[in-house]
């Protein structure tokens, strides 16, 4: 027998909207597994073949025409969209002065920010009355602990 034998098998089509697409996502799209974790487990344990070879890379890129073998069934990836290159991520800027506040901190930053001139003209600012300085708590000289008063 030769090294490159061709076989004719019946394969079910799995239509995807973009290529390349990762192997575990194709298994999810085709409802061959319950979820992404199950798909990744099946791939890493050696239950999935791609184009006639055992595949253990969960994020292996699949293209139009690739054949997947899973549970003794064959599936072919179908995509009518052109291959798209992965978008390059812009390098992060190291300067702190141009750093944008994150969504988590934006509400806190708004509370702590000084009012701008435009907002100060719209509403008069109310200043809180200053409280008298609180007495410093006394310390016990033997233990070094603060004394409590009720």
PDB file of C-alpha atoms in Angstrom:
ATOM      1  CA  UNK A   1       0.000   0.000   0.000  1.00  0.00           C
ATOM      2  CA  UNK A   2       1.206   3.482  -0.787  1.00  0.00           C
ATOM      3  CA  UNK A   3       1.708   6.261   1.712  1.00  0.00           C
ATOM      4  CA  UNK A   4      -0.944   8.540   0.177  1.00  0.00           C
ATOM      5  CA  UNK A   5      -4.057   6.507  -0.351  1.00  0.00           C
ATOM      6  CA  UNK A   6      -7.306   8.167  -1.256  1.00  0.00           C
ATOM      7  CA  UNK A   7     -10.593   7.096   0.240  1.00  0.00           C
ATOM      8  CA  UNK A   8     -14.064   8.202  -0.645  1.00  0.00           C
ATOM      9  CA  UNK A   9     -16.219   8.793   2.410  1.00  0.00           C
ATOM     10  CA  UNK A  10     -19.579  10.366   2.999  1.00  0.00           C
ATOM     11  CA  UNK A  11     -19.164  13.589   4.997  1.00  0.00           C
ATOM     12  CA  UNK A  12     -21.690  15.929   6.551  1.00  0.00           C
ATOM     13  CA  UNK A  13     -21.226  19.613   5.801  1.00  0.00           C
ATOM     14  CA  UNK A  14     -20.479  22.158   8.517  1.00  0.00           C
ATOM     15  CA  UNK A  15     -21.043  25.697   7.258  1.00  0.00           C
ATOM     16  CA  UNK A  16     -19.000  28.394   8.945  1.00  0.00           C
ATOM     17  CA  UNK A  17     -19.153  32.154   8.445  1.00  0.00           C
ATOM     18  CA  UNK A  18     -15.430  32.945   8.394  1.00  0.00           C
ATOM     19  CA  UNK A  19     -12.143  31.246   7.743  1.00  0.00           C
ATOM     20  CA  UNK A  20      -9.809  30.340   9.252  1.00  0.00           C
ATOM     21  CA  UNK A  21     -11.775  29.009  12.211  1.00  0.00           C
ATOM     22  CA  UNK A  22     -10.452  27.120  15.210  1.00  0.00           C
ATOM     23  CA  UNK A  23     -11.109  23.384  15.480  1.00  0.00           C
ATOM     24  CA  UNK A  24     -12.866  23.459  18.846  1.00  0.00           C
ATOM     25  CA  UNK A  25     -15.269  26.129  17.543  1.00  0.00           C
ATOM     26  CA  UNK A  26     -16.236  23.947  14.585  1.00  0.00           C
ATOM     27  CA  UNK A  27     -17.127  21.099  16.952  1.00  0.00           C
ATOM     28  CA  UNK A  28     -19.328  23.511  18.916  1.00  0.00           C
ATOM     29  CA  UNK A  29     -20.985  24.949  15.792  1.00  0.00           C
ATOM     30  CA  UNK A  30     -21.873  21.463  14.556  1.00  0.00           C
ATOM     31  CA  UNK A  31     -23.331  20.546  17.979  1.00  0.00           C
ATOM     32  CA  UNK A  32     -21.006  17.553  18.188  1.00  0.00           C
ATOM     33  CA  UNK A  33     -20.128  18.467  21.789  1.00  0.00           C
ATOM     34  CA  UNK A  34     -21.925  20.121  24.680  1.00  0.00           C
ATOM     35  CA  UNK A  35     -19.607  23.118  24.925  1.00  0.00           C
ATOM     36  CA  UNK A  36     -16.158  24.533  24.387  1.00  0.00           C
ATOM     37  CA  UNK A  37     -14.622  22.740  27.349  1.00  0.00           C
ATOM     38  CA  UNK A  38     -15.913  19.415  26.132  1.00  0.00           C
ATOM     39  CA  UNK A  39     -14.606  20.147  22.623  1.00  0.00           C
ATOM     40  CA  UNK A  40     -11.144  21.017  23.933  1.00  0.00           C
ATOM     41  CA  UNK A  41     -11.089  17.882  26.071  1.00  0.00           C
ATOM     42  CA  UNK A  42     -12.067  15.635  23.143  1.00  0.00           C
ATOM     43  CA  UNK A  43      -9.355  17.184  20.959  1.00  0.00           C
ATOM     44  CA  UNK A  44      -6.612  16.967  23.588  1.00  0.00           C
ATOM     45  CA  UNK A  45      -7.486  13.327  24.363  1.00  0.00           C
ATOM     46  CA  UNK A  46      -7.055  12.354  20.710  1.00  0.00           C
ATOM     47  CA  UNK A  47     -10.661  11.771  19.654  1.00  0.00           C
ATOM     48  CA  UNK A  48     -10.497  14.140  16.663  1.00  0.00           C
ATOM     49  CA  UNK A  49      -8.777  13.797  13.306  1.00  0.00           C
ATOM     50  CA  UNK A  50      -8.255  16.469  10.645  1.00  0.00           C
ATOM     51  CA  UNK A  51      -7.535  15.597   7.018  1.00  0.00           C
ATOM     52  CA  UNK A  52      -6.716  11.992   7.913  1.00  0.00           C
ATOM     53  CA  UNK A  53      -4.332  12.733  10.803  1.00  0.00           C
ATOM     54  CA  UNK A  54      -4.820  12.773  14.570  1.00  0.00           C
ATOM     55  CA  UNK A  55      -5.119  16.349  15.768  1.00  0.00           C
ATOM     56  CA  UNK A  56      -4.517  17.455  19.354  1.00  0.00           C
ATOM     57  CA  UNK A  57      -4.247  21.219  18.843  1.00  0.00           C
ATOM     58  CA  UNK A  58      -7.474  22.811  20.074  1.00  0.00           C
ATOM     59  CA  UNK A  59      -6.931  26.030  18.152  1.00  0.00           C
ATOM     60  CA  UNK A  60      -5.826  24.460  14.878  1.00  0.00           C
ATOM     61  CA  UNK A  61      -6.981  26.685  12.029  1.00  0.00           C
ATOM     62  CA  UNK A  62      -9.436  25.071   9.627  1.00  0.00           C
ATOM     63  CA  UNK A  63     -10.224  26.239   6.111  1.00  0.00           C
ATOM     64  CA  UNK A  64     -12.839  25.505   3.458  1.00  0.00           C
ATOM     65  CA  UNK A  65     -12.596  21.851   2.430  1.00  0.00           C
ATOM     66  CA  UNK A  66     -10.872  20.514   5.573  1.00  0.00           C
ATOM     67  CA  UNK A  67     -12.244  17.142   6.692  1.00  0.00           C
ATOM     68  CA  UNK A  68     -12.826  16.377  10.386  1.00  0.00           C
ATOM     69  CA  UNK A  69     -13.267  12.877  11.798  1.00  0.00           C
ATOM     70  CA  UNK A  70     -15.089  12.611  15.122  1.00  0.00           C
ATOM     71  CA  UNK A  71     -17.037   9.679  16.637  1.00  0.00           C
ATOM     72  CA  UNK A  72     -16.471   7.589  13.499  1.00  0.00           C
ATOM     73  CA  UNK A  73     -18.236  10.227  11.383  1.00  0.00           C
ATOM     74  CA  UNK A  74     -16.770  12.619   8.828  1.00  0.00           C
ATOM     75  CA  UNK A  75     -17.503  16.315   8.484  1.00  0.00           C
ATOM     76  CA  UNK A  76     -16.300  18.801   5.878  1.00  0.00           C
ATOM     77  CA  UNK A  77     -15.862  22.526   6.572  1.00  0.00           C
ATOM     78  CA  UNK A  78     -17.729  24.718   4.068  1.00  0.00           C
ATOM     79  CA  UNK A  79     -17.135  28.482   3.903  1.00  0.00           C
ATOM     80  CA  UNK A  80     -17.900  30.828   1.008  1.00  0.00           C
ATOM     81  CA  UNK A  81     -16.051  33.797   2.563  1.00  0.00           C
ATOM     82  CA  UNK A  82     -12.442  34.610   1.603  1.00  0.00           C
ATOM     83  CA  UNK A  83      -9.640  33.856   4.034  1.00  0.00           C
ATOM     84  CA  UNK A  84      -9.124  36.760   6.413  1.00  0.00           C
ATOM     85  CA  UNK A  85      -5.796  37.491   8.042  1.00  0.00           C
ATOM     86  CA  UNK A  86      -5.869  37.878  11.800  1.00  0.00           C
ATOM     87  CA  UNK A  87      -5.854  41.544  12.715  1.00  0.00           C
ATOM     88  CA  UNK A  88      -2.663  42.743  14.300  1.00  0.00           C
ATOM     89  CA  UNK A  89      -3.024  44.158  17.751  1.00  0.00           C
ATOM     90  CA  UNK A  90      -1.679  47.631  18.290  1.00  0.00           C
ATOM     91  CA  UNK A  91       1.244  47.749  20.757  1.00  0.00           C
ATOM     92  CA  UNK A  92       0.331  49.071  24.171  1.00  0.00           C
ATOM     93  CA  UNK A  93       1.616  52.540  24.997  1.00  0.00           C
ATOM     94  CA  UNK A  94       3.914  52.703  27.987  1.00  0.00           C
ATOM     95  CA  UNK A  95       3.378  56.374  28.828  1.00  0.00           C
ATOM     96  CA  UNK A  96       1.149  56.877  31.835  1.00  0.00           C
ATOM     97  CA  UNK A  97       0.023  60.391  30.876  1.00  0.00           C
ATOM     98  CA  UNK A  98      -1.873  59.143  27.813  1.00  0.00           C
ATOM     99  CA  UNK A  99      -3.435  56.186  29.602  1.00  0.00           C
ATOM    100  CA  UNK A 100      -7.225  56.080  29.368  1.00  0.00           C
ATOM    101  CA  UNK A 101      -9.134  55.174  32.537  1.00  0.00           C
ATOM    102  CA  UNK A 102     -10.738  51.772  32.453  1.00  0.00           C
ATOM    103  CA  UNK A 103     -14.506  51.337  32.546  1.00  0.00           C
ATOM    104  CA  UNK A 104     -14.292  50.133  36.156  1.00  0.00           C
ATOM    105  CA  UNK A 105     -12.514  53.236  37.338  1.00  0.00           C
ATOM    106  CA  UNK A 106     -14.368  55.794  35.228  1.00  0.00           C
ATOM    107  CA  UNK A 107     -17.221  56.209  37.736  1.00  0.00           C
ATOM    108  CA  UNK A 108     -14.772  56.620  40.603  1.00  0.00           C
ATOM    109  CA  UNK A 109     -12.723  59.087  38.559  1.00  0.00           C
ATOM    110  CA  UNK A 110     -15.827  61.167  37.836  1.00  0.00           C
ATOM    111  CA  UNK A 111     -16.650  61.325  41.557  1.00  0.00           C
ATOM    112  CA  UNK A 112     -13.125  62.316  42.529  1.00  0.00           C
ATOM    113  CA  UNK A 113     -12.508  64.702  39.630  1.00  0.00           C
ATOM    114  CA  UNK A 114     -12.584  68.439  40.174  1.00  0.00           C
ATOM    115  CA  UNK A 115     -15.531  70.093  38.443  1.00  0.00           C
ATOM    116  CA  UNK A 116     -14.705  71.761  35.163  1.00  0.00           C
ATOM    117  CA  UNK A 117     -15.338  75.450  34.608  1.00  0.00           C
ATOM    118  CA  UNK A 118     -18.393  74.675  32.497  1.00  0.00           C
ATOM    119  CA  UNK A 119     -20.035  72.585  35.188  1.00  0.00           C
ATOM    120  CA  UNK A 120     -19.038  75.037  37.943  1.00  0.00           C
ATOM    121  CA  UNK A 121     -20.919  77.845  36.184  1.00  0.00           C
ATOM    122  CA  UNK A 122     -24.126  75.821  35.923  1.00  0.00           C
ATOM    123  CA  UNK A 123     -24.588  74.950  39.567  1.00  0.00           C
ATOM    124  CA  UNK A 124     -23.204  76.655  42.653  1.00  0.00           C
ATOM    125  CA  UNK A 125     -20.825  74.422  44.533  1.00  0.00           C
ATOM    126  CA  UNK A 126     -21.624  73.495  48.091  1.00  0.00           C
ATOM    127  CA  UNK A 127     -18.671  73.140  50.380  1.00  0.00           C
ATOM    128  CA  UNK A 128     -18.976  70.838  53.320  1.00  0.00           C
ATOM    129  CA  UNK A 129     -18.449  72.394  56.724  1.00  0.00           C
ATOM    130  CA  UNK A 130     -15.101  71.470  58.209  1.00  0.00           C
ATOM    131  CA  UNK A 131     -15.260  69.199  61.209  1.00  0.00           C
ATOM    132  CA  UNK A 132     -13.124  69.983  64.196  1.00  0.00           C
ATOM    133  CA  UNK A 133      -9.990  67.884  64.388  1.00  0.00           C
ATOM    134  CA  UNK A 134     -10.676  64.667  66.241  1.00  0.00           C
ATOM    135  CA  UNK A 135      -8.644  63.884  69.288  1.00  0.00           C
ATOM    136  CA  UNK A 136      -5.890  61.418  68.696  1.00  0.00           C
ATOM    137  CA  UNK A 137      -6.615  58.070  70.326  1.00  0.00           C
ATOM    138  CA  UNK A 138      -4.527  57.300  73.349  1.00  0.00           C
ATOM    139  CA  UNK A 139      -2.323  54.241  73.444  1.00  0.00           C
ATOM    140  CA  UNK A 140      -1.787  51.854  76.306  1.00  0.00           C
ATOM    141  CA  UNK A 141       1.915  52.061  77.133  1.00  0.00           C
ATOM    142  CA  UNK A 142       2.192  48.414  78.162  1.00  0.00           C
ATOM    143  CA  UNK A 143       0.489  46.788  75.157  1.00  0.00           C
ATOM    144  CA  UNK A 144       0.765  49.525  72.505  1.00  0.00           C
ATOM    145  CA  UNK A 145      -2.912  49.151  71.635  1.00  0.00           C
ATOM    146  CA  UNK A 146      -5.410  51.936  71.122  1.00  0.00           C
ATOM    147  CA  UNK A 147      -7.813  52.478  73.944  1.00  0.00           C
ATOM    148  CA  UNK A 148     -11.507  52.107  73.199  1.00  0.00           C
ATOM    149  CA  UNK A 149     -14.172  54.449  74.461  1.00  0.00           C
ATOM    150  CA  UNK A 150     -17.899  53.913  74.209  1.00  0.00           C
TER     151      UNK A 150
END
